[in-house]
Short mmCIF file of C-alpha atoms and ligand atoms in Angstrom, two decimals:
data_model
loop_
_atom_site.label_atom_id
_atom_site.label_comp_id
_atom_site.label_asym_id
_atom_site.label_seq_id
_atom_site.Cartn_x
_atom_site.Cartn_y
_atom_site.Cartn_z
CA UNK X 1 -11.80 -29.55 -31.11
CA UNK X 2 -9.32 -32.54 -31.94
CA UNK X 3 -9.18 -35.63 -29.74
CA UNK X 4 -6.57 -38.21 -29.72
CA UNK X 5 -2.86 -38.63 -29.00
CA UNK X 6 -1.47 -36.82 -32.10
CA UNK X 7 -0.65 -33.16 -31.63
CA UNK X 8 -2.24 -30.86 -34.11
CA UNK X 9 -0.06 -28.55 -36.43
CA UNK X 10 -0.77 -25.54 -34.30
CA UNK X 11 1.08 -26.97 -31.30
CA UNK X 12 4.46 -27.27 -33.12
CA UNK X 13 7.09 -24.72 -32.18
CA UNK X 14 10.53 -23.81 -33.27
CA UNK X 15 13.37 -24.40 -30.72
CA UNK X 16 14.77 -21.21 -29.24
CA UNK X 17 18.01 -19.67 -30.47
CA UNK X 18 19.99 -16.58 -30.91
CA UNK X 19 22.84 -14.68 -28.85
CA UNK X 20 20.42 -13.31 -26.26
CA UNK X 21 19.03 -16.91 -25.47
CA UNK X 22 22.54 -18.20 -25.17
CA UNK X 23 23.67 -15.24 -23.00
CA UNK X 24 20.89 -15.88 -20.50
CA UNK X 25 21.31 -19.54 -20.51
CA UNK X 26 24.92 -19.08 -19.45
CA UNK X 27 24.21 -16.58 -16.59
CA UNK X 28 21.67 -19.07 -15.27
CA UNK X 29 24.11 -21.98 -15.42
CA UNK X 30 26.99 -19.95 -13.78
CA UNK X 31 24.76 -19.12 -10.88
CA UNK X 32 22.99 -22.53 -10.73
CA UNK X 33 19.68 -21.09 -11.07
CA UNK X 34 16.46 -22.67 -12.45
CA UNK X 35 13.73 -21.19 -14.62
CA UNK X 36 10.36 -22.77 -15.36
CA UNK X 37 11.05 -21.68 -18.88
CA UNK X 38 13.88 -24.31 -19.18
CA UNK X 39 12.63 -26.81 -16.78
CA UNK X 40 9.23 -27.17 -18.56
CA UNK X 41 11.11 -26.86 -21.85
CA UNK X 42 8.44 -23.95 -22.55
CA UNK X 43 7.89 -23.44 -26.27
CA UNK X 44 7.83 -19.68 -25.73
CA UNK X 45 11.42 -19.14 -24.53
CA UNK X 46 12.55 -17.48 -27.77
CA UNK X 47 9.76 -14.89 -27.51
CA UNK X 48 9.77 -14.29 -23.79
CA UNK X 49 13.42 -14.04 -23.25
CA UNK X 50 14.26 -11.62 -26.22
CA UNK X 51 11.30 -9.41 -25.49
CA UNK X 52 11.64 -8.08 -29.16
CA UNK X 53 8.44 -5.92 -28.76
CA UNK X 54 8.93 -4.84 -25.22
CA UNK X 55 10.35 -6.04 -21.97
CA UNK X 56 11.93 -9.41 -21.78
CA UNK X 57 10.48 -12.03 -19.37
CA UNK X 58 11.68 -15.02 -17.57
CA UNK X 59 10.21 -17.16 -14.83
CA UNK X 60 12.54 -18.19 -11.86
CA UNK X 61 11.59 -21.21 -9.82
CA UNK X 62 12.30 -20.63 -6.03
CA UNK X 63 12.80 -23.01 -3.08
CA UNK X 64 14.08 -26.05 -5.08
CA UNK X 65 12.85 -28.46 -7.67
CA UNK X 66 10.89 -30.77 -5.57
CA UNK X 67 7.23 -30.23 -4.44
CA UNK X 68 5.44 -31.12 -1.30
CA UNK X 69 2.41 -31.83 -3.54
CA UNK X 70 1.82 -33.91 -6.60
CA UNK X 71 -0.52 -32.51 -9.16
CA UNK X 72 -1.50 -34.80 -11.85
CA UNK X 73 -0.69 -32.34 -14.65
CA UNK X 74 2.76 -31.34 -13.42
CA UNK X 75 6.19 -32.83 -14.07
CA UNK X 76 7.88 -31.61 -10.81
CA UNK X 77 9.10 -34.34 -8.55
CA UNK X 78 7.13 -34.85 -5.32
CA UNK X 79 8.58 -35.28 -1.81
CA UNK X 80 12.21 -35.33 -0.63
CA UNK X 81 12.16 -31.72 0.40
CA UNK X 82 15.49 -29.93 0.80
CA UNK X 83 16.23 -27.05 3.17
CA UNK X 84 16.01 -23.51 1.65
CA UNK X 85 18.94 -21.91 0.29
CA UNK X 86 19.42 -18.63 2.27
CA UNK X 87 21.46 -17.22 -0.55
CA UNK X 88 18.86 -17.74 -3.22
CA UNK X 89 16.98 -14.30 -2.99
CA UNK X 90 20.21 -12.45 -3.38
CA UNK X 91 21.51 -14.74 -6.13
CA UNK X 92 18.32 -14.57 -8.12
CA UNK X 93 18.42 -10.74 -7.80
CA UNK X 94 22.04 -10.62 -9.05
CA UNK X 95 21.14 -12.75 -12.08
CA UNK X 96 18.07 -10.58 -12.99
CA UNK X 97 20.28 -7.50 -12.81
CA UNK X 98 23.04 -9.12 -14.70
CA UNK X 99 20.69 -10.41 -17.50
CA UNK X 100 18.97 -7.16 -17.71
CA UNK X 101 15.26 -8.18 -17.66
CA UNK X 102 12.63 -5.61 -17.23
CA UNK X 103 10.05 -8.05 -16.07
CA UNK X 104 10.56 -11.03 -13.80
CA UNK X 105 8.21 -13.74 -12.74
CA UNK X 106 9.01 -15.56 -9.55
CA UNK X 107 7.14 -18.78 -8.86
CA UNK X 108 7.94 -21.77 -6.60
CA UNK X 109 7.09 -25.35 -5.75
CA UNK X 110 4.65 -25.72 -3.03
CA UNK X 111 6.42 -25.99 0.48
CA UNK X 112 3.73 -27.32 2.88
CA UNK X 113 6.57 -28.75 4.80
CA UNK X 114 7.54 -25.24 6.02
CA UNK X 115 5.73 -23.32 8.69
CA UNK X 116 5.16 -20.16 6.60
CA UNK X 117 5.02 -22.13 3.38
CA UNK X 118 8.17 -20.23 2.23
CA UNK X 119 6.39 -16.85 2.08
CA UNK X 120 9.27 -15.04 3.88
CA UNK X 121 11.80 -16.39 1.33
CA UNK X 122 9.51 -15.45 -1.45
CA UNK X 123 9.10 -11.97 -0.07
CA UNK X 124 12.79 -11.73 0.54
CA UNK X 125 13.51 -12.36 -3.30
CA UNK X 126 11.13 -9.64 -4.28
CA UNK X 127 12.83 -7.11 -2.04
CA UNK X 128 16.26 -8.08 -3.13
CA UNK X 129 15.28 -7.53 -6.78
CA UNK X 130 13.62 -4.15 -6.20
CA UNK X 131 16.48 -3.01 -3.94
CA UNK X 132 18.89 -3.32 -6.97
CA UNK X 133 16.44 -1.70 -9.37
CA UNK X 134 13.07 -0.45 -8.22
CA UNK X 135 11.90 0.04 -11.89
CA UNK X 136 11.94 -3.77 -12.52
CA UNK X 137 8.57 -5.08 -12.61
CA UNK X 138 8.12 -8.28 -10.45
CA UNK X 139 5.20 -10.80 -11.00
CA UNK X 140 4.82 -13.41 -8.34
CA UNK X 141 3.12 -16.72 -9.07
CA UNK X 142 2.41 -17.86 -5.55
CA UNK X 143 1.07 -21.11 -4.01
CA UNK X 144 -2.10 -21.20 -1.98
CA UNK X 145 -0.08 -21.41 1.30
CA UNK X 146 -2.87 -23.50 2.44
CA UNK X 147 -5.03 -20.58 2.80
CA UNK X 148 -2.81 -18.89 5.46
CA UNK X 149 -3.60 -15.19 5.42
CA UNK X 150 -0.42 -14.17 7.16
CA UNK X 151 1.62 -15.77 4.42
CA UNK X 152 -0.45 -13.98 1.76
CA UNK X 153 0.02 -10.81 3.43
CA UNK X 154 3.83 -11.35 3.75
CA UNK X 155 3.86 -11.34 -0.24
CA UNK X 156 1.65 -8.16 -0.40
CA UNK X 157 4.01 -6.44 1.94
CA UNK X 158 6.96 -7.00 -0.27
CA UNK X 159 5.06 -5.02 -2.92
CA UNK X 160 5.35 -6.97 -6.14
CA UNK X 161 3.64 -5.38 -9.15
CA UNK X 162 1.42 -8.50 -9.91
CA UNK X 163 0.46 -11.43 -7.64
CA UNK X 164 -0.75 -14.41 -9.68
CA UNK X 165 -2.30 -17.54 -8.24
CA UNK X 166 -3.52 -20.21 -10.61
CA UNK X 167 -6.98 -21.87 -10.45
CA UNK X 168 -5.72 -24.08 -13.22
CA UNK X 169 -9.09 -25.36 -14.21
CA UNK X 170 -12.88 -25.21 -13.51
CA UNK X 171 -14.35 -26.16 -10.15
CA UNK X 172 -15.60 -29.61 -11.12
CA UNK X 173 -12.16 -30.78 -12.34
CA UNK X 174 -9.95 -29.50 -9.48
CA UNK X 175 -9.52 -33.08 -8.52
CA UNK X 176 -8.22 -34.98 -10.68
CA UNK X 177 -6.27 -32.13 -12.11
CA UNK X 178 -4.79 -30.64 -9.04
CA UNK X 179 -3.34 -32.24 -5.84
CA UNK X 180 -6.18 -32.95 -3.23
CA UNK X 181 -4.72 -30.22 -1.03
CA UNK X 182 -5.75 -27.56 -3.51
CA UNK X 183 -9.11 -26.48 -4.30
CA UNK X 184 -11.25 -23.88 -6.05
CA UNK X 185 -12.64 -22.18 -3.03
CA UNK X 186 -9.10 -21.79 -1.38
CA UNK X 187 -7.56 -20.43 -4.67
CA UNK X 188 -10.47 -17.80 -5.06
CA UNK X 189 -9.85 -16.94 -1.46
CA UNK X 190 -6.10 -16.21 -2.08
CA UNK X 191 -6.98 -14.04 -5.04
CA UNK X 192 -9.79 -12.25 -3.11
CA UNK X 193 -7.48 -11.46 -0.13
CA UNK X 194 -4.86 -9.82 -2.40
CA UNK X 195 -7.50 -7.73 -4.15
CA UNK X 196 -9.07 -6.63 -0.78
CA UNK X 197 -5.85 -5.89 1.05
CA UNK X 198 -3.87 -4.15 -1.65
CA UNK X 199 -3.77 -2.30 -5.05
CA UNK X 200 -1.65 -4.90 -6.47
CA UNK X 201 -2.82 -6.38 -9.87
CA UNK X 202 -3.99 -10.08 -9.64
CA UNK X 203 -3.81 -12.66 -12.26
CA UNK X 204 -4.75 -16.23 -12.76
CA UNK X 205 -4.46 -19.05 -15.41
CA UNK X 206 -6.50 -21.96 -16.63
CA UNK X 207 -5.44 -24.90 -18.83
CA UNK X 208 -7.99 -25.99 -21.45
CA UNK X 209 -8.37 -29.38 -22.88
CA UNK X 210 -8.69 -31.33 -19.55
CA UNK X 211 -12.50 -31.99 -20.04
CA UNK X 212 -13.99 -28.66 -19.00
CA UNK X 213 -17.41 -27.52 -20.63
CA UNK X 214 -17.75 -24.13 -22.13
CA UNK X 215 -20.40 -23.16 -19.46
CA UNK X 216 -18.02 -24.06 -16.75
CA UNK X 217 -15.31 -21.89 -18.15
CA UNK X 218 -17.87 -19.07 -18.47
CA UNK X 219 -18.86 -19.40 -14.86
CA UNK X 220 -15.23 -19.35 -13.76
CA UNK X 221 -14.55 -16.18 -15.55
CA UNK X 222 -17.51 -14.73 -13.57
CA UNK X 223 -16.18 -16.05 -10.23
CA UNK X 224 -12.80 -14.60 -11.01
CA UNK X 225 -14.08 -11.18 -11.71
CA UNK X 226 -16.22 -11.27 -8.58
CA UNK X 227 -12.87 -11.60 -6.55
CA UNK X 228 -11.40 -8.65 -8.41
CA UNK X 229 -8.92 -10.67 -10.66
CA UNK X 230 -7.46 -8.27 -13.35
CA UNK X 231 -5.73 -10.64 -15.73
CA UNK X 232 -6.65 -14.21 -16.99
CA UNK X 233 -4.79 -16.61 -19.32
CA UNK X 234 -5.66 -19.70 -21.24
CA UNK X 235 -3.35 -22.31 -22.63
CA UNK X 236 -3.51 -25.84 -23.82
CA UNK X 237 -2.79 -28.75 -21.31
CA UNK X 238 -0.05 -30.78 -22.65
CA UNK X 239 0.64 -34.17 -21.07
CA UNK X 240 4.24 -34.22 -19.74
CA UNK X 241 4.48 -38.12 -19.70
CA UNK X 242 2.07 -41.13 -19.91
CA UNK X 243 1.82 -41.23 -16.26
CA UNK X 244 0.17 -37.86 -16.10
CA UNK X 245 -3.41 -36.92 -16.85
CA UNK X 246 -4.50 -37.53 -20.35
CA UNK X 247 -5.24 -34.78 -22.70
CA UNK X 248 -9.01 -34.67 -23.22
CA UNK X 249 -8.82 -32.61 -26.29
CA UNK X 250 -6.70 -30.09 -28.30
CA UNK X 251 -8.61 -26.99 -28.24
CA UNK X 252 -8.69 -25.12 -31.69
CA UNK X 253 -6.95 -21.64 -31.87
CA UNK X 254 -10.31 -20.07 -32.74
CA UNK X 255 -11.82 -21.26 -29.47
CA UNK X 256 -8.88 -19.68 -27.69
CA UNK X 257 -9.42 -16.33 -29.53
CA UNK X 258 -13.25 -16.56 -28.62
CA UNK X 259 -12.36 -16.85 -24.79
CA UNK X 260 -9.87 -13.93 -25.12
CA UNK X 261 -12.80 -11.80 -26.42
CA UNK X 262 -15.25 -13.01 -23.92
CA UNK X 263 -12.77 -12.27 -21.12
CA UNK X 264 -11.83 -8.81 -22.23
CA UNK X 265 -15.05 -7.52 -23.84
CA UNK X 266 -17.75 -9.27 -21.81
CA UNK X 267 -15.98 -9.64 -18.46
CA UNK X 268 -13.64 -6.65 -18.69
CA UNK X 269 -10.40 -8.23 -17.59
CA UNK X 270 -7.51 -5.91 -18.14
CA UNK X 271 -6.16 -8.37 -20.58
CA UNK X 272 -6.48 -11.99 -21.38
CA UNK X 273 -3.60 -13.87 -23.08
CA UNK X 274 -5.22 -16.92 -24.70
CA UNK X 275 -3.76 -19.51 -27.04
CA UNK X 276 -2.57 -23.09 -27.30
CA UNK X 277 0.94 -22.22 -26.42
CA UNK X 278 0.11 -19.60 -23.85
CA UNK X 279 1.51 -20.27 -20.35
CA UNK X 280 0.75 -18.29 -17.29
CA UNK X 281 3.75 -15.97 -17.80
CA UNK X 282 3.61 -15.83 -21.61
CA UNK X 283 5.17 -12.48 -22.67
CA UNK X 284 3.90 -11.24 -19.22
CA UNK X 285 6.01 -8.06 -19.33
CA UNK X 286 4.96 -7.01 -22.68
CA UNK X 287 1.38 -7.71 -22.32
CA UNK X 288 1.08 -6.21 -18.76
CA UNK X 289 2.89 -2.94 -19.90
CA UNK X 290 0.67 -2.69 -23.00
CA UNK X 291 -2.46 -3.13 -21.12
CA UNK X 292 -1.53 -0.47 -18.66
CA UNK X 293 -0.97 2.14 -21.20
CA UNK X 294 -4.13 1.19 -23.17
FE1 SF4 C 301 3.46 -28.74 -9.70
FE2 SF4 C 301 2.73 -26.64 -8.37
FE3 SF4 C 301 1.27 -28.81 -8.31
FE4 SF4 C 301 3.74 -28.59 -7.07
S1 SF4 C 301 1.68 -27.46 -6.48
S2 SF4 C 301 2.85 -30.43 -8.24
S3 SF4 C 301 4.73 -27.34 -8.48
S4 SF4 C 301 1.69 -27.51 -10.10
FE1 SF4 C 302 9.29 -18.67 -19.42
FE2 SF4 C 302 6.57 -18.35 -18.94
FE3 SF4 C 302 7.76 -17.43 -21.16
FE4 SF4 C 302 7.41 -19.92 -20.95
S1 SF4 C 302 5.79 -18.43 -20.97
S2 SF4 C 302 9.21 -19.02 -21.60
S3 SF4 C 302 7.79 -20.28 -18.72
S4 SF4 C 302 8.19 -16.78 -19.11
#
């Protein structure tokens, strides 16, 4: 463990570069599309986008860049919601086809201002991508839709390959980490519904370094398996600005490796990506395909 403001060496990353990176960036600009990869200045862009050892992965952000919630770890602006762009599903699907990705992650801001939480728009984007190429693997990282079962079922019916929903942290720390409208029970219920109502793989992510105890992480792994979650990821929480939640500790790489082993060997998750720089969609395509053929 390392406490304090200075980032340890294991968190330093090289900026992304190369012709593939430039090509993808220019397609996104031409179509005025946003990826979480760029918005969050994710340190894994070089690895994910190039997919050197397997399918390339990118995470598209749907339904605007403003959120109806305000989580204390997240840099997305709160409020001032814009109407949905009806062309976005087709536009994203065209970009995916043009870039030639094999594995796409779709996520969104929370749209509590919309009656269906944006679930129909989300589902339409999945369908548009699959319509162009049924072989593309689509992972959706969905909001909790305030627990609305119809909204969750709408996503299931669009048949993505993976449905992810993040619990973000252990039960005790849901607040202050997440917006007060989010909670542990509700998030487990979302994952549980997907598991009970479909054969679609489920996935969730936790940030470490926000003050969680080991026994709480351990218990969370048990809770997740109980609702049938297949894949879990762990990454280091990094403070986006001074006005966001403080980093409690920088978790050592050996600890991340221990959690990977515990998740895979003791709790039998299909796979666990765990490391300081890991984000929920880290090399998602590569790791998912590898795990399926194991
Ligand atoms: Fe950020 Fe998602 Fe929280 Fe909105 S709901 S503030 S996008 S983490
Ligand atoms: Fe994009 Fe996710 Fe990879 Fe980061 S980890 S580059 S957000 S796909």
